[in-house]
XYZ file of C-alpha atoms in Angstrom:
670
model
C 0.000 0.000 0.000
C 3.061 2.275 -0.090
C 2.113 3.767 -3.484
C -1.506 4.264 -2.326
C -2.936 2.786 -5.494
C -6.473 1.408 -5.686
C -5.608 -1.933 -3.969
C -6.098 -2.326 -0.215
C -5.200 -5.499 1.671
C -8.083 -6.589 3.930
C -7.579 -8.852 6.938
C -11.288 -9.435 7.551
C -14.053 -9.774 4.971
C -17.524 -10.622 6.284
C -19.601 -12.649 3.850
C -23.400 -12.672 3.558
C -23.679 -15.878 5.608
C -21.724 -14.310 8.493
C -18.471 -16.183 7.844
C -15.160 -14.313 7.825
C -12.246 -14.499 5.362
C -9.628 -12.161 3.884
C -8.851 -10.588 0.537
C -7.975 -7.411 -1.383
C -10.190 -4.397 -1.987
C -9.963 -2.883 -5.464
C -11.581 0.324 -6.739
C -12.280 0.398 -10.468
C -14.109 2.705 -9.545
C -16.806 0.489 -7.982
C -15.391 -1.200 -4.890
C -14.731 -4.913 -5.498
C -13.174 -7.538 -3.225
C -10.897 -10.300 -4.554
C -10.832 -13.034 -1.932
C -7.630 -14.960 -1.252
C -9.376 -17.919 -2.867
C -9.604 -15.915 -6.123
C -13.362 -15.405 -5.919
C -14.512 -11.905 -6.909
C -17.184 -10.112 -4.866
C -18.600 -7.138 -6.726
C -20.470 -4.253 -5.108
C -23.886 -5.529 -6.214
C -23.744 -8.426 -3.764
C -25.823 -7.600 -0.692
C -24.492 -8.148 2.821
C -20.732 -7.983 2.215
C -18.738 -6.027 4.795
C -15.059 -5.595 5.504
C -12.839 -4.228 8.278
C -10.789 -1.117 7.533
C -7.849 -0.376 9.842
C -6.699 3.050 8.622
C -7.685 6.249 6.864
C -5.858 7.956 4.004
C -5.521 11.690 4.577
C -3.968 14.578 2.671
C -0.603 15.194 4.313
C 1.319 18.443 4.964
C 2.879 18.370 1.483
C -0.472 17.617 -0.192
C 0.502 13.962 -0.510
C -1.762 11.096 0.659
C -0.583 9.467 3.849
C -1.818 6.448 5.814
C -3.112 7.125 9.332
C -3.898 4.023 11.482
C -7.255 3.919 13.265
C -7.593 3.224 16.967
C -10.082 0.507 16.114
C -11.233 -0.896 12.785
C -14.334 0.336 10.974
C -16.742 -2.185 9.484
C -17.601 -0.938 5.978
C -20.540 -2.053 3.815
C -19.145 -2.972 0.395
C -22.116 -1.786 -1.666
C -21.655 1.996 -2.114
C -24.413 4.503 -1.540
C -22.985 6.755 -4.233
C -20.360 6.701 -6.979
C -20.065 9.975 -8.891
C -17.539 11.930 -10.931
C -17.031 15.443 -9.573
C -14.167 17.899 -9.565
C -11.227 17.865 -7.150
C -7.965 19.733 -6.559
C -5.320 19.662 -3.869
C -3.701 22.899 -2.758
C -4.115 25.957 -0.613
C -7.673 26.509 -1.820
C -9.167 23.963 0.587
C -8.233 26.169 3.550
C -11.097 28.509 2.626
C -14.056 26.164 2.446
C -16.818 28.785 2.632
C -18.950 26.306 4.566
C -19.958 25.553 8.148
C -19.609 23.251 10.041
C -16.075 22.580 8.707
C -15.829 19.419 6.643
C -13.984 16.327 7.842
C -10.293 16.725 6.992
C -11.287 19.770 4.882
C -12.228 17.668 1.852
C -15.054 20.015 0.770
C -12.560 22.787 -0.007
C -10.801 20.477 -2.457
C -14.182 19.541 -3.946
C -15.634 23.058 -4.310
C -12.526 24.478 -5.961
C -11.663 21.411 -7.981
C -10.283 21.579 -11.507
C -9.715 17.896 -12.358
C -12.240 15.068 -12.400
C -12.183 12.474 -9.646
C -14.356 9.577 -8.513
C -16.187 10.036 -5.208
C -17.302 6.780 -3.555
C -19.450 6.954 -0.409
C -20.068 3.822 1.672
C -21.981 3.099 4.873
C -20.147 2.404 8.116
C -21.955 -0.489 9.760
C -23.888 0.510 12.907
C -22.949 4.180 12.490
C -24.582 7.299 11.052
C -21.228 8.381 9.696
C -19.946 7.377 6.273
C -16.690 6.558 4.507
C -15.685 8.689 1.539
C -13.008 7.521 -0.878
C -11.745 9.836 -3.621
C -9.901 8.371 -6.602
C -7.918 10.081 -9.315
C -10.054 9.530 -12.412
C -7.169 8.656 -14.727
C -4.766 6.612 -12.597
C -7.490 5.628 -10.089
C -5.002 6.037 -7.258
C -6.544 6.859 -3.883
C -6.310 10.581 -3.144
C -7.991 10.331 0.270
C -10.277 7.968 2.188
C -11.754 8.829 5.570
C -14.847 9.162 7.750
C -17.313 12.007 7.125
C -20.400 13.225 8.993
C -23.786 12.265 7.530
C -24.685 15.820 6.487
C -21.522 16.089 4.358
C -22.990 13.474 1.997
C -25.558 15.893 0.577
C -23.044 18.083 -1.206
C -22.303 15.144 -3.516
C -25.942 14.082 -3.903
C -27.236 17.448 -5.075
C -26.292 19.275 -8.237
C -26.399 23.030 -8.564
C -28.506 24.593 -11.286
C -25.251 25.667 -12.923
C -24.329 21.999 -13.324
C -27.735 21.303 -14.894
C -27.213 24.280 -17.183
C -23.747 23.019 -18.134
C -25.097 19.534 -18.878
C -27.922 21.073 -20.909
C -25.408 22.996 -22.997
C -23.491 19.809 -23.711
C -26.692 17.934 -24.557
C -27.791 20.635 -27.007
C -24.514 20.573 -28.889
C -24.656 18.481 -32.043
C -20.839 18.515 -32.149
C -18.571 16.909 -29.601
C -15.576 18.830 -28.275
C -13.123 17.250 -30.707
C -15.353 18.063 -33.683
C -15.898 21.605 -32.404
C -12.171 22.221 -32.152
C -11.633 20.773 -35.594
C -14.365 22.866 -37.224
C -13.358 26.108 -35.561
C -9.573 25.865 -35.181
C -8.680 24.159 -38.476
C -8.796 27.590 -40.122
C -5.477 28.336 -38.415
C -3.754 25.920 -40.811
C -4.960 27.911 -43.836
C -3.128 30.764 -45.580
C -4.084 34.433 -45.125
C -3.854 36.755 -48.118
C -3.129 40.481 -47.877
C -6.768 41.423 -48.449
C -7.794 39.155 -45.576
C -5.145 40.589 -43.269
C -6.382 44.083 -44.154
C -9.861 43.234 -42.801
C -8.501 42.942 -39.274
C -5.628 45.463 -39.450
C -6.916 48.239 -41.732
C -3.561 48.018 -43.474
C -1.627 48.975 -40.333
C 1.019 46.291 -39.886
C 4.596 46.425 -38.495
C 7.218 47.319 -41.084
C 8.981 44.009 -40.588
C 5.787 41.906 -40.806
C 5.910 38.962 -43.191
C 3.138 36.576 -44.088
C 3.724 33.020 -43.015
C 2.470 29.708 -44.479
C -0.361 29.450 -41.932
C -2.848 31.850 -40.378
C -1.624 30.766 -36.942
C 1.936 31.937 -37.652
C 0.907 35.153 -39.417
C -1.515 36.199 -36.692
C 0.923 35.334 -33.897
C 3.280 37.933 -35.446
C 0.537 40.557 -35.515
C -0.689 40.479 -31.903
C 1.041 40.114 -28.501
C 0.026 36.474 -28.282
C 2.099 35.927 -25.110
C -0.258 38.284 -23.297
C -3.132 35.795 -23.598
C -3.549 32.771 -21.320
C -2.283 29.593 -22.964
C -5.699 27.903 -22.920
C -7.354 30.720 -24.914
C -4.640 31.632 -27.442
C -5.835 29.352 -30.231
C -9.414 30.570 -29.764
C -8.348 34.228 -30.058
C -6.300 33.458 -33.181
C -9.192 31.465 -34.679
C -11.537 34.403 -34.066
C -9.197 36.731 -35.993
C -8.865 34.198 -38.816
C -12.657 33.750 -39.128
C -13.114 37.517 -39.338
C -10.240 37.910 -41.786
C -11.731 35.330 -44.138
C -15.277 36.664 -43.696
C -16.357 33.203 -42.594
C -19.984 32.905 -41.419
C -21.996 30.118 -39.744
C -23.661 27.551 -41.952
C -27.245 26.490 -41.241
C -29.288 27.746 -38.307
C -27.392 30.421 -36.402
C -28.968 29.479 -33.062
C -27.672 25.919 -33.414
C -24.223 27.170 -34.445
C -23.893 29.444 -31.409
C -24.953 26.583 -29.125
C -22.289 24.323 -30.627
C -19.387 26.753 -30.303
C -19.985 27.310 -26.568
C -17.511 24.486 -25.991
C -14.848 27.015 -27.025
C -15.940 29.818 -24.668
C -13.518 32.582 -25.721
C -14.107 32.041 -29.441
C -17.857 31.871 -28.803
C -17.842 35.174 -26.931
C -15.647 37.090 -29.377
C -17.273 35.779 -32.536
C -20.721 36.153 -30.985
C -20.136 39.875 -30.435
C -18.695 40.214 -33.947
C -21.892 38.739 -35.391
C -23.817 41.722 -34.010
C -21.756 44.033 -36.236
C -22.354 41.763 -39.226
C -26.117 41.466 -38.703
C -26.538 45.213 -38.252
C -24.346 45.744 -41.330
C -21.919 47.907 -39.355
C -18.203 47.895 -40.095
C -16.458 46.198 -37.161
C -13.328 47.695 -35.580
C -9.875 46.625 -36.701
C -9.304 43.960 -34.091
C -5.508 43.751 -34.350
C -5.096 47.441 -33.504
C -7.632 47.051 -30.682
C -5.679 44.161 -29.154
C -2.390 46.068 -29.350
C -3.959 49.080 -27.646
C -5.533 46.969 -24.881
C -2.228 45.154 -24.284
C -0.437 48.502 -23.932
C -3.098 49.822 -21.530
C -2.796 46.632 -19.492
C 0.982 47.017 -19.216
C 0.672 50.667 -18.208
C -2.140 49.883 -15.794
C -0.061 47.200 -14.079
C 2.797 49.671 -13.676
C 0.578 52.389 -12.242
C -1.724 50.018 -10.318
C -4.604 52.404 -10.853
C -7.209 50.294 -12.607
C -8.395 46.970 -11.218
C -9.970 46.071 -14.592
C -6.581 46.278 -16.303
C -5.032 43.728 -13.949
C -7.226 40.996 -15.399
C -6.261 38.608 -18.197
C -5.975 40.069 -21.687
C -8.562 37.726 -23.191
C -11.133 38.873 -20.624
C -10.296 42.536 -21.278
C -10.714 41.975 -25.025
C -14.038 40.173 -24.553
C -15.369 42.987 -22.346
C -14.192 45.694 -24.762
C -15.820 44.007 -27.738
C -19.062 43.567 -25.817
C -19.173 47.312 -25.063
C -18.510 48.252 -28.710
C -20.931 45.869 -30.447
C -24.403 47.173 -31.435
C -26.680 47.329 -28.405
C -29.812 45.190 -28.742
C -31.156 45.600 -25.191
C -34.177 47.622 -26.264
C -35.131 45.003 -28.845
C -34.911 42.026 -26.496
C -36.988 44.004 -23.980
C -39.660 44.571 -26.648
C -39.713 40.868 -27.567
C -40.107 39.944 -23.885
C -42.814 42.590 -23.346
C -44.762 41.139 -26.254
C -44.630 37.650 -24.686
C -45.690 38.946 -21.265
C -48.567 41.075 -22.564
C -49.960 38.202 -24.662
C -50.598 36.176 -21.468
C -49.818 33.106 -23.570
C -47.527 30.349 -22.380
C -44.776 29.964 -24.976
C -42.492 26.956 -24.576
C -40.548 27.053 -27.835
C -38.728 29.418 -30.177
C -41.103 32.341 -30.902
C -39.351 33.013 -34.239
C -39.455 30.390 -36.982
C -36.415 29.273 -38.955
C -35.757 31.400 -42.016
C -32.795 32.378 -44.148
C -33.789 36.041 -44.092
C -31.368 38.313 -42.260
C -34.110 39.656 -39.968
C -35.249 36.178 -38.874
C -31.660 35.012 -38.338
C -30.940 38.199 -36.405
C -33.959 37.734 -34.126
C -33.236 34.045 -33.522
C -29.642 34.923 -32.710
C -30.737 37.699 -30.345
C -33.123 35.393 -28.462
C -30.430 32.737 -28.192
C -27.643 35.072 -27.073
C -29.736 36.918 -24.493
C -31.014 33.641 -23.091
C -34.721 34.466 -23.374
C -36.431 32.018 -21.057
C -39.675 31.111 -19.387
C -39.668 31.205 -15.611
C -42.100 29.254 -13.492
C -42.366 30.605 -9.953
C -43.832 27.761 -7.883
C -46.148 28.472 -4.951
C -45.258 25.918 -2.248
C -48.356 26.668 -0.117
C -50.641 25.614 -2.952
C -49.048 22.150 -2.798
C -49.343 21.832 0.976
C -45.709 22.766 1.568
C -44.015 25.253 3.854
C -41.259 27.667 2.903
C -38.713 28.686 5.515
C -35.799 31.072 5.324
C -32.801 30.614 7.577
C -30.471 33.603 7.994
C -27.097 32.876 9.529
C -23.565 31.654 8.979
C -24.111 28.002 9.928
C -25.845 24.894 8.532
C -24.726 25.479 4.944
C -24.426 21.909 3.689
C -26.948 21.232 0.914
C -29.712 18.747 1.667
C -32.927 17.481 0.073
C -35.080 20.473 1.041
C -32.614 23.239 0.167
C -33.731 25.376 -2.793
C -30.864 27.874 -2.753
C -28.159 29.466 -0.653
C -27.017 33.072 -1.028
C -24.409 35.049 0.831
C -25.871 38.478 1.567
C -22.549 40.299 1.595
C -18.960 40.200 0.314
C -16.737 37.184 0.938
C -14.094 39.258 2.738
C -16.522 40.317 5.501
C -18.657 38.363 7.979
C -22.019 38.161 6.214
C -25.141 36.085 6.818
C -26.344 33.491 4.350
C -29.920 33.173 3.208
C -31.056 29.567 2.911
C -34.367 28.962 1.158
C -36.022 25.733 2.390
C -39.095 23.974 0.958
C -40.678 21.107 2.945
C -43.890 19.594 4.342
C -45.540 21.293 7.325
C -44.490 18.458 9.674
C -40.824 18.911 8.693
C -41.038 22.683 9.108
C -42.342 22.227 12.641
C -39.368 19.997 13.492
C -36.941 22.671 12.307
C -38.746 25.507 14.107
C -38.539 23.605 17.373
C -34.763 23.353 17.050
C -34.166 26.711 15.316
C -36.959 29.064 16.358
C -35.259 31.951 14.555
C -36.102 30.589 11.089
C -38.578 32.778 9.214
C -41.926 31.325 8.153
C -42.448 32.623 4.609
C -45.950 33.458 3.407
C -45.046 34.663 -0.093
C -42.037 34.336 -2.355
C -42.498 36.768 -5.256
C -40.327 37.510 -8.275
C -40.934 40.448 -10.608
C -39.273 41.733 -13.792
C -40.460 45.279 -14.506
C -39.937 45.689 -18.226
C -41.642 49.092 -18.066
C -38.599 50.389 -16.166
C -36.363 49.998 -19.206
C -36.016 53.434 -20.784
C -36.059 53.057 -24.564
C -34.918 56.677 -24.969
C -31.937 56.312 -22.628
C -31.429 52.638 -23.545
C -30.928 51.636 -19.922
C -32.699 50.349 -16.831
C -34.120 52.886 -14.398
C -35.235 52.701 -10.774
C -38.107 54.823 -9.477
C -36.263 55.632 -6.295
C -38.584 58.544 -5.448
C -41.587 56.180 -5.417
C -39.649 53.764 -3.194
C -38.886 56.524 -0.683
C -42.463 57.816 -0.755
C -43.768 54.336 0.135
C -42.499 54.916 3.690
C -45.230 57.516 4.098
C -47.866 54.837 3.485
C -49.107 51.860 5.449
C -50.744 48.763 3.955
C -51.848 45.477 5.469
C -50.497 42.184 4.270
C -53.962 41.476 2.805
C -53.701 44.660 0.713
C -50.200 43.635 -0.291
C -51.514 40.238 -1.431
C -54.363 41.760 -3.439
C -51.962 44.078 -5.268
C -50.149 41.000 -6.640
C -53.269 38.956 -7.341
C -52.936 36.327 -4.618
C -56.076 34.270 -4.200
C -57.228 31.580 -1.799
C -54.381 29.181 -0.981
C -56.416 26.797 1.172
C -57.153 24.420 -1.717
C -54.205 22.016 -1.831
C -53.179 20.589 -5.196
C -51.189 17.349 -5.406
C -49.026 17.487 -8.535
C -48.159 14.382 -10.542
C -44.609 13.199 -11.120
C -44.661 14.728 -14.602
C -46.015 18.044 -13.321
C -43.334 18.197 -10.638
C -40.698 17.669 -13.318
C -42.067 20.616 -15.323
C -42.113 22.812 -12.203
C -38.422 22.049 -11.641
C -37.608 22.377 -15.339
C -38.888 25.957 -15.484
C -37.486 27.104 -12.140
C -34.413 28.809 -13.571
C -32.812 27.687 -16.829
C -35.620 26.791 -19.226
C -34.730 28.597 -22.458
C -37.293 29.069 -25.212
C -34.742 27.565 -27.593
C -34.558 24.247 -25.691
C -37.614 22.407 -26.979
C -37.208 23.738 -30.508
C -34.514 21.089 -31.009
C -34.627 17.316 -30.733
C -31.604 17.303 -28.415
C -33.451 19.610 -26.013
C -36.583 17.467 -26.079
C -34.487 14.410 -25.235
C -32.723 16.233 -22.404
C -35.927 17.458 -20.755
C -37.946 14.373 -21.721
C -40.904 16.413 -22.980
C -42.027 18.308 -26.082
C -43.147 21.932 -26.302
C -46.886 21.211 -26.596
C -46.961 18.892 -23.593
C -44.968 21.372 -21.505
C -47.367 24.159 -22.489
C -50.407 22.079 -21.560
C -49.000 21.208 -18.128
C -47.912 24.773 -17.349
C -51.307 26.132 -18.397
C -53.039 23.665 -16.080
C -50.709 24.441 -13.161
C -51.144 28.173 -13.645
C -54.932 27.814 -13.711
C -54.782 25.827 -10.454
C -52.681 28.522 -8.768
C -49.638 26.274 -8.407
C -47.266 28.369 -10.489
C -46.793 31.853 -11.908
C -45.339 32.054 -15.413
C -43.262 34.911 -16.772
C -40.336 35.557 -19.110
C -36.924 37.049 -18.578
C -33.471 37.209 -20.131
C -29.834 37.633 -19.225
C -28.898 41.053 -17.841
C -25.792 41.468 -19.972
C -25.073 44.986 -18.763
C -23.768 45.791 -15.296
C -26.725 46.341 -12.973
C -26.159 46.155 -9.254
C -27.723 43.560 -7.005
C -28.540 44.475 -3.419
C -30.004 42.523 -0.505
C -32.207 44.275 2.051
C -33.606 42.844 5.285
C -36.558 44.751 6.769
C -37.971 44.227 10.260
C -40.727 46.422 11.616
C -44.457 47.007 11.711
C -46.543 45.231 9.080
C -47.887 48.421 7.518
C -44.607 50.117 6.632
C -42.736 46.866 5.925
C -45.366 45.711 3.423
C -45.524 49.166 1.806
C -41.749 49.411 1.272
C -41.576 45.796 0.069
C -44.371 46.429 -2.426
C -42.498 49.490 -3.715
C -39.308 47.535 -4.408
C -41.311 44.909 -6.287
C -42.933 47.569 -8.451
C -40.203 50.151 -8.927
C -36.880 48.287 -9.296
C -35.895 46.596 -12.608
C -36.073 43.126 -11.100
C -36.824 42.000 -7.579
C -37.397 38.895 -5.532
C -39.052 39.161 -2.135
C -39.577 36.767 0.769
C -42.220 38.108 3.156
C -43.041 36.509 6.512
C -46.413 35.183 7.665
C -47.064 38.227 9.838
C -45.738 40.725 7.279
C -43.292 42.160 9.812
C -40.168 40.744 8.150
C -39.182 41.025 4.514
C -36.078 39.992 2.582
C -35.607 41.884 -0.668
C -33.188 40.832 -3.426
C -33.282 43.588 -6.022
C -31.389 44.709 -9.082
C -31.286 48.483 -9.240
C -29.662 51.121 -11.422
C -26.409 52.701 -10.244
C -28.020 56.046 -9.464
C -30.307 54.339 -6.919
C -27.566 52.526 -4.989
C -26.320 55.558 -3.075
C -29.839 56.620 -2.073
C -30.738 53.108 -0.920
C -27.562 52.651 1.120
C -27.195 56.167 2.550
C -30.664 57.662 2.799
C -33.146 54.801 3.023
C -31.896 53.176 6.287
C -32.359 56.401 8.317
C -35.727 57.132 6.695
C -36.875 53.577 7.452
C -35.710 53.917 11.059
C -37.909 57.005 11.493
C -41.011 54.905 10.787
C -39.902 51.999 12.967
C -38.221 49.754 10.396
C -34.819 48.227 11.059
C -33.095 47.963 7.664
C -29.902 46.057 6.893
C -28.349 45.773 3.456
C -25.546 44.011 1.629
C -24.320 43.119 -1.852
C -24.952 39.402 -2.496
C -22.264 36.927 -3.509
C -21.736 33.157 -3.521
C -25.106 32.108 -4.939
C -25.809 28.376 -5.213
C -29.141 27.212 -6.560
C -30.447 23.658 -6.154
C -33.954 24.140 -7.551
C -33.555 22.296 -10.869
C -34.743 19.032 -9.297
C -36.059 20.298 -5.953
C -39.661 19.072 -6.069
C -38.634 15.807 -7.712
C -36.163 15.214 -4.847
C -38.739 15.646 -2.099
C -41.660 13.790 -3.738
C -42.255 10.211 -2.595
C -43.405 7.536 -5.032
C -46.834 7.533 -3.365
C -47.329 11.268 -4.013
C -46.552 12.416 -0.466
C -43.686 14.747 0.401
C -40.515 13.608 2.173
C -40.398 15.066 5.689
C -37.028 13.710 6.842
C -34.952 16.821 7.622
C -32.276 15.023 9.639
C -29.590 16.053 7.110
C -30.280 19.676 8.030
C -30.844 19.192 11.756
C -27.698 17.070 12.156
C -25.682 20.185 11.244
C -27.144 22.126 14.157
C -24.610 22.530 16.922
C -23.088 25.359 18.901
C -22.800 27.893 16.109
C -20.717 31.038 15.700
C -22.518 34.358 15.871
C -23.154 35.715 12.384
C -22.589 39.335 11.581
C -24.980 41.140 9.303
C -23.889 42.926 6.168
C -24.610 46.457 7.426
């Protein structure tokens, strides 16, 4: 075992009939035992256990080392979980951004991982704790193997919505990564003529410049290629070559842009360039732009005056090109407004395929701005409770966790908001242990398209109306009526298929998804069926349906916690929902507590942070604010996770409650 490979000598192996023998444990990656007799016991055989006499921990020099146990652990061979997730060893695990701390700090290596590894979790016989074994995916050597607490298991069981989004992107691609690289980067082996070089230089080239046999060599002599990160250099060069040769996508442009996302820097740069092409505007000379940005970056690093200039050159180029390309915000707002005002549920591409420039342009716009349908579920209508926990502890994901958001910067003590969805019986268990959790009556999300100024081409915030709301007082019943809330006493029990659609539309359901066969396979439903289910759920009051898109411009997010009398709290909360560009609100059962997550224009930030807290205090409201970071969303399979086969909801919240211990005091953002 000196090389810590995937073979472990076992002195005791307990067979299903209770007899004891010995053998060797092998991970490949499923745990398998080869008995001394030569018989192979795979992990599908029930009842096999073995004694383990040591753990394998990450040592001081980031090398695995064997640590003997005081007494052996009896391990169940059949694993509870075998998954491939990311892993890295290094200093990054010292900042885990989680509480309670993980066993032997393994979560830090998981959260900041860059390479794939196998994670195998097994039961420890007669114990709530578990054994985790992490294998290098290529060599399958053991990186670490040790005991973990039961609540640590959940972080491997649950996937974030980002992971679902990433998997969706891969599923929608009709090219694999190798084919994508070949189609996009093969242009670098071609020859560039003078007329093609002129398209990206405007004729301005160094006096000693000479064309080379390949585009790669010629372009590398034109730009400071060493200034770009190694992993993006070819993509930057390919972008310049595509522009130089006037190369355009073949077939449907929406499908093309989905395929090239596997080369993220090329996709971003060429995607912005397409806006110039489609608006028939002459693009800038990119070679001169890159030289200028590289010079500014060098000067900025010397002077240390501009944080933006300290970033990588490819990121600076991508940002610059985004700011220069034709601005389509007003058009995507109009398309979204049309969908909202129609009151129709649209589950597929609202623009048909066509070779006309206008149709291609609109399809491209919808694809690039991520126009999507959002279904805002109403837990109460399904007999469920929604709780919000504010604090620094209990941050391990578990079945009933919808999302976790840090309400302030990472370099300051800031509370986390945990959004929990569960049956009433489970909520009561949690409230008995943590009476400070907030019982949520309404969770509302609003996108106010009317606050986009077409004349100024930017989002606005009606800050005056927000301030004036403090002069008013409304009851929570008046608040509910203003947003059309009806009777929530009629409980609806959704089917398995309906629950899947609720989860599907919770965050990342793009209108482009079901327009393609790959998307229909990924979601397991077609556009007409999805529309029928959503229409039914909306009519039953189970879900609200709206549309939104990616905020590509910088627009600040702010978190606000209000505590005070119902009248003023509800009035100010209502104002944020109506008068900020986008806003999500959690309001308590009694209306005395409200948590506001709003996006507001820059001119409103100073008023909200400097003026509003003192004005709120004058009317008896305690207001705290912060600028959210570290968002993790687990809603893409939330209702599917907590639904039993018999249609009831899972009420086991032990994974959350087992984290509860003597906790550190959390500091609020402001």
